[in-house]
Coordinates of C-alpha atoms in Angstrom, one line a residue:
M154 CA 0.3 -27.0 32.9
P155 CA 3.4 -25.1 32.1
Q156 CA 4.1 -22.7 34.8
V157 CA 2.5 -19.3 34.3
D158 CA 5.4 -16.3 32.6
L159 CA 4.3 -13.5 35.1
R160 CA 5.6 -10.8 32.9
V161 CA 2.6 -12.3 30.8
Q162 CA 0.2 -12.7 33.8
A163 CA 1.1 -8.9 34.4
A164 CA 0.8 -7.5 31.5
I165 CA -2.5 -9.2 30.6
N166 CA -4.3 -8.4 34.4
E167 CA -3.3 -4.5 33.6
R168 CA -5.5 -4.6 30.8
M169 CA -8.5 -7.0 31.6
P170 CA -12.3 -5.9 32.2
S171 CA -13.3 -6.4 35.8
L172 CA -14.7 -10.3 36.8
R173 CA -18.3 -9.2 37.6
Y174 CA -18.5 -7.5 34.1
L175 CA -16.9 -10.7 32.6
K176 CA -19.2 -12.8 34.6
E177 CA -22.5 -11.3 33.2
V178 CA -21.4 -12.7 29.7
L179 CA -21.1 -16.7 31.1
P180 CA -22.6 -18.7 28.8
P181 CA -25.5 -21.3 30.4
C182 CA -23.9 -24.9 31.0
T183 CA -25.7 -27.3 28.0
N184 CA -25.2 -30.0 30.4
L185 CA -28.7 -32.1 31.4
D186 CA -26.7 -32.0 35.0
P187 CA -25.5 -28.3 34.4
R188 CA -22.4 -27.4 36.2
E189 CA -20.9 -23.8 37.4
H190 CA -19.3 -22.2 34.9
E191 CA -16.6 -19.8 35.8
V192 CA -14.3 -17.2 33.8
V193 CA -11.0 -18.1 33.1
V194 CA -8.1 -15.8 31.7
E195 CA -5.8 -17.2 29.0
Y196 CA -2.1 -16.4 29.7
G197 CA -0.7 -18.9 27.1
Q198 CA 0.7 -22.0 29.4
T199 CA -1.9 -24.3 27.6
K200 CA -3.9 -22.6 24.3
W201 CA -1.6 -20.0 23.2
A202 CA -3.5 -18.6 20.4
N203 CA -5.8 -17.4 22.9
V204 CA -3.4 -15.7 25.0
G205 CA -4.7 -12.4 26.7
L206 CA -8.8 -13.6 26.2
A207 CA -11.1 -14.8 28.6
V208 CA -12.8 -17.5 28.2
C209 CA -15.7 -19.9 29.8
E210 CA -14.6 -22.3 32.0
C211 CA -17.1 -25.5 32.9
R212 CA -16.5 -27.2 36.6
G213 CA -18.3 -30.4 35.2
P214 CA -16.1 -33.2 35.3
V215 CA -12.9 -33.5 32.7
E216 CA -14.8 -35.9 30.4
N217 CA -18.2 -34.4 31.0
R218 CA -17.8 -30.7 30.3
C219 CA -20.3 -29.1 28.4
A220 CA -19.9 -27.4 24.8
N221 CA -19.8 -23.9 26.0
H222 CA -16.6 -25.2 27.5
G223 CA -14.0 -23.2 26.4
K224 CA -15.8 -21.0 24.7
V225 CA -14.5 -16.9 24.3
L226 CA -16.6 -14.7 25.7
D227 CA -18.0 -11.7 23.8
R228 CA -16.9 -9.2 26.3
Q229 CA -13.0 -8.6 26.0
I230 CA -10.5 -6.2 26.1
S231 CA -10.8 -3.9 23.3
E232 CA -8.8 -4.0 19.8
D233 CA -7.2 -1.3 20.7
Q234 CA -5.8 -2.4 23.8
R235 CA -5.2 -6.1 22.5
L236 CA -2.7 -4.2 20.2
D237 CA -0.8 -2.6 22.6
L238 CA -0.5 -5.7 24.8
L239 CA 0.9 -7.3 21.7
A240 CA 3.4 -4.8 21.6
V241 CA 4.0 -5.1 25.0
L242 CA 4.5 -9.0 24.7
K243 CA 6.7 -9.2 21.6
E244 CA 9.4 -7.0 23.5
L245 CA 9.9 -9.1 26.3
K246 CA 13.0 -10.5 25.9
P247 CA 13.8 -13.4 26.5
P248 CA 10.2 -14.4 24.7
P249 CA 7.3 -15.4 26.4
Y250 CA 7.8 -18.9 27.7
R251 CA 11.3 -18.9 26.1
R252 CA 9.7 -20.0 23.0
P253 CA 10.9 -18.2 19.7
S254 CA 7.9 -19.6 17.8
Y255 CA 5.3 -17.3 20.4
W256 CA 7.6 -14.7 19.3
A257 CA 6.9 -14.9 15.5
D258 CA 3.1 -15.3 16.4
L259 CA 3.2 -12.2 18.4
V260 CA 4.7 -10.0 15.3
L261 CA 2.8 -11.4 13.0
W262 CA -0.7 -11.1 15.4
H263 CA 0.3 -7.6 15.7
A264 CA 0.9 -6.5 12.2
L265 CA -2.5 -8.1 11.3
L266 CA -4.6 -6.2 14.0
E267 CA -2.1 -3.2 13.0
D268 CA -3.4 -2.9 9.7
K269 CA -7.1 -3.8 10.5
L270 CA -7.7 -0.9 13.0
A271 CA -5.5 1.5 10.3
A272 CA -8.0 0.6 7.5
S273 CA -11.3 1.2 10.0
A274 CA -9.6 4.1 11.6
S275 CA -11.0 7.9 11.0
S276 CA -8.7 10.8 10.1
C277 CA -8.8 14.1 12.1
D278 CA -6.9 17.5 11.7
V279 CA -4.3 18.0 14.4
V280 CA -2.8 21.7 15.2
A281 CA 1.2 21.5 14.6
L282 CA 2.8 24.9 16.0
V283 CA 6.5 25.3 14.2
Y284 CA 9.1 27.5 14.8
V285 CA 11.2 28.0 11.9
Q286 CA 13.1 31.3 12.3
D287 CA 14.8 32.7 15.2
N288 CA 12.3 35.6 16.6
M289 CA 9.2 34.9 14.2
E290 CA 6.5 33.5 15.9
P291 CA 5.6 29.5 14.9
L292 CA 3.9 28.5 12.1
C293 CA 0.2 27.1 12.3
L294 CA -0.1 23.5 10.0
I295 CA -2.6 21.6 10.0
G296 CA -1.8 18.1 9.2
K297 CA -3.8 14.7 9.7
G298 CA -4.0 12.4 12.7
T299 CA -5.5 8.5 13.0
R300 CA -8.4 8.3 15.5
R301 CA -7.4 5.0 17.6
G302 CA -9.8 4.6 20.3
G303 CA -9.3 7.5 22.8
V304 CA -6.4 8.8 21.4
V305 CA -5.0 10.0 17.7
H306 CA -2.0 9.2 16.3
Y307 CA 0.2 11.5 14.6
T308 CA 3.5 12.4 12.9
L309 CA 4.8 16.2 12.3
W310 CA 6.6 14.0 9.2
Q311 CA 3.6 14.2 6.2
D312 CA 3.5 15.7 2.7
V313 CA 1.7 18.5 3.2
I314 CA 3.6 19.9 6.3
M315 CA 7.3 19.0 5.3
S316 CA 6.3 20.5 1.5
T317 CA 5.6 24.1 3.4
L318 CA 8.2 24.0 6.0
E319 CA 10.7 23.1 2.7
E320 CA 9.5 26.9 2.0
W321 CA 10.7 28.7 4.7
R322 CA 14.5 27.4 4.4
N323 CA 17.1 29.0 3.0
P324 CA 18.7 26.9 0.9
V325 CA 22.0 28.3 0.9
S326 CA 22.5 28.6 4.8
H327 CA 20.2 25.6 5.4
T328 CA 21.5 22.5 3.5
A329 CA 21.1 19.9 6.4
P330 CA 17.7 17.4 6.8
L331 CA 14.9 19.5 8.7
R332 CA 15.3 18.0 12.2
F333 CA 13.0 19.3 14.9
V334 CA 12.4 18.8 18.8
R335 CA 9.2 18.6 20.3
W336 CA 7.8 20.0 23.6
H337 CA 6.6 17.4 25.8
P338 CA 3.6 18.7 28.3
G339 CA 3.9 15.6 30.0
L340 CA 7.8 15.5 30.7
D341 CA 7.5 19.4 30.8
H342 CA 10.9 19.6 28.3
W343 CA 11.9 19.2 24.8
V344 CA 12.2 16.0 23.4
H345 CA 14.2 15.2 20.0
T346 CA 12.1 13.7 17.3
H347 CA 12.8 12.0 13.8
E348 CA 10.6 11.0 11.0
D349 CA 9.8 7.6 12.1
D350 CA 8.2 9.0 15.7
I351 CA 4.4 8.7 16.0
I352 CA 2.8 10.3 18.9
K353 CA -0.1 9.4 21.1
L354 CA -2.3 12.7 21.8
A355 CA -5.7 13.7 23.3
P356 CA -8.2 14.6 20.7
S357 CA -8.4 18.3 21.2
E358 CA -4.4 18.4 21.9
C359 CA -1.7 20.8 19.1
T360 CA 1.7 20.2 19.3
L361 CA 4.6 22.3 19.3
Y362 CA 8.1 21.9 17.6
H363 CA 10.8 23.9 16.9
E364 CA 13.6 23.5 14.0
V365 CA 17.0 22.7 15.9
G366 CA 19.4 25.7 15.7
V367 CA 15.9 27.9 16.4
T368 CA 16.6 29.1 19.9
D369 CA 14.8 32.7 20.1
M370 CA 11.0 32.2 20.0
P371 CA 8.5 34.3 20.9
R372 CA 5.9 33.9 23.6
L373 CA 7.0 30.4 24.2
P374 CA 5.0 30.2 27.5
Y375 CA 2.1 31.6 25.5
W376 CA 2.2 28.7 23.2
Q377 CA 3.1 26.0 26.1
A378 CA 0.0 26.4 27.9
R379 CA -2.2 26.2 24.7
V380 CA -0.3 22.8 24.4
R381 CA -1.3 22.0 27.8
A382 CA -4.8 23.2 27.9
G383 CA -5.7 21.2 25.1
R384 CA -3.6 18.1 26.8
S385 CA -5.7 18.7 30.3
K386 CA -9.3 18.9 28.5
A387 CA -8.0 15.0 28.4
G388 CA -7.0 14.5 32.2
L389 CA -3.5 14.1 30.8
L390 CA -1.4 16.5 32.6
K391 CA 0.4 14.3 34.5
R392 CA 3.8 12.7 33.7
E393 CA 3.2 9.3 31.4
R394 CA 4.9 6.9 30.3
T395 CA 6.3 8.1 26.9
P396 CA 8.1 5.8 23.8
E397 CA 10.5 9.0 23.4
V398 CA 13.9 8.4 25.0
V399 CA 15.4 11.8 26.8
M400 CA 19.1 11.8 26.9
P401 CA 20.1 12.9 30.3
R402 CA 22.2 16.7 30.5
K403 CA 25.2 15.2 31.3
K404 CA 25.5 12.4 28.7
A405 CA 24.0 15.0 26.1
K406 CA 27.1 16.8 26.7
R407 CA 29.6 14.3 26.4
A408 CA 27.8 13.0 23.1
G409 CA 28.2 16.7 21.9
Y410 CA 25.1 18.5 22.7
R411 CA 25.2 21.9 23.8
D412 CA 22.8 24.0 25.9
V413 CA 20.5 26.8 24.7
A414 CA 21.2 29.6 27.0
D415 CA 20.6 32.3 24.2
I416 CA 16.3 32.7 25.0
S417 CA 14.9 36.1 25.5
D418 CA 13.6 35.5 29.5
D419 CA 14.1 33.5 32.1
E420 CA 10.3 32.4 32.0
T421 CA 10.9 31.1 28.9
R422 CA 14.6 29.7 29.6
K423 CA 13.3 27.2 32.3
Y424 CA 11.5 25.2 29.8
V425 CA 14.5 24.7 27.6
E426 CA 16.3 21.2 27.8
I427 CA 19.8 19.8 26.0
L428 CA 19.0 21.2 22.2
D429 CA 21.6 20.5 18.8

């Protein structure tokens, strides 16, 4: 048997249910002389198609294993967890077990599962608070999110939201495309965002944005507290891994970004990071 790819093993073990939970659904041995059954987690060394699945192993002689040997158990990681696992595995470099064909399989499986979950997912309303002008309270815009397990997938770039935001722009002084930054409550500062961003929210969480160039944001600490309140209901106050790449301050300055200093009060200013 090939040596296990430790990266694959670690990614699977992080998501796998407890052994006791899996043992409860082990099928019985069908041989006349029943043998013990064990749970085996597939890491892809022998049967790549089962990577990330828990299967039954009959402990009988190789030539006399029962019909349930190799059967995929009824209990597995959830489909949302499997989608996340496939996303992690397909980003590994070099690919799992250094086989490009495995990477191609992961891309295909991820796309198929993503389409399946998207087709069955329910939608929900998500509130976006957006500062679009200096010295003006944020607009409260209702968009749609998609429920995926215990989280909601959301993007600001929805037709109904973008059309509303365009109406607030002065066509003479605002000729550039719409650009926004989002306040990230887990990181406690602003992060750059773009139209391909899909963020994960708690079901009760709202979002807070401001258009690039807006610096005077009334009652900013109040609205930040409102975002935190929705996040805390889901136990998401701790700093978390996030797909956004936040540019360090020195690197941002070298790239031509500037500090936003013209904020109305010190309490607000401490939340502000490098913005264009």
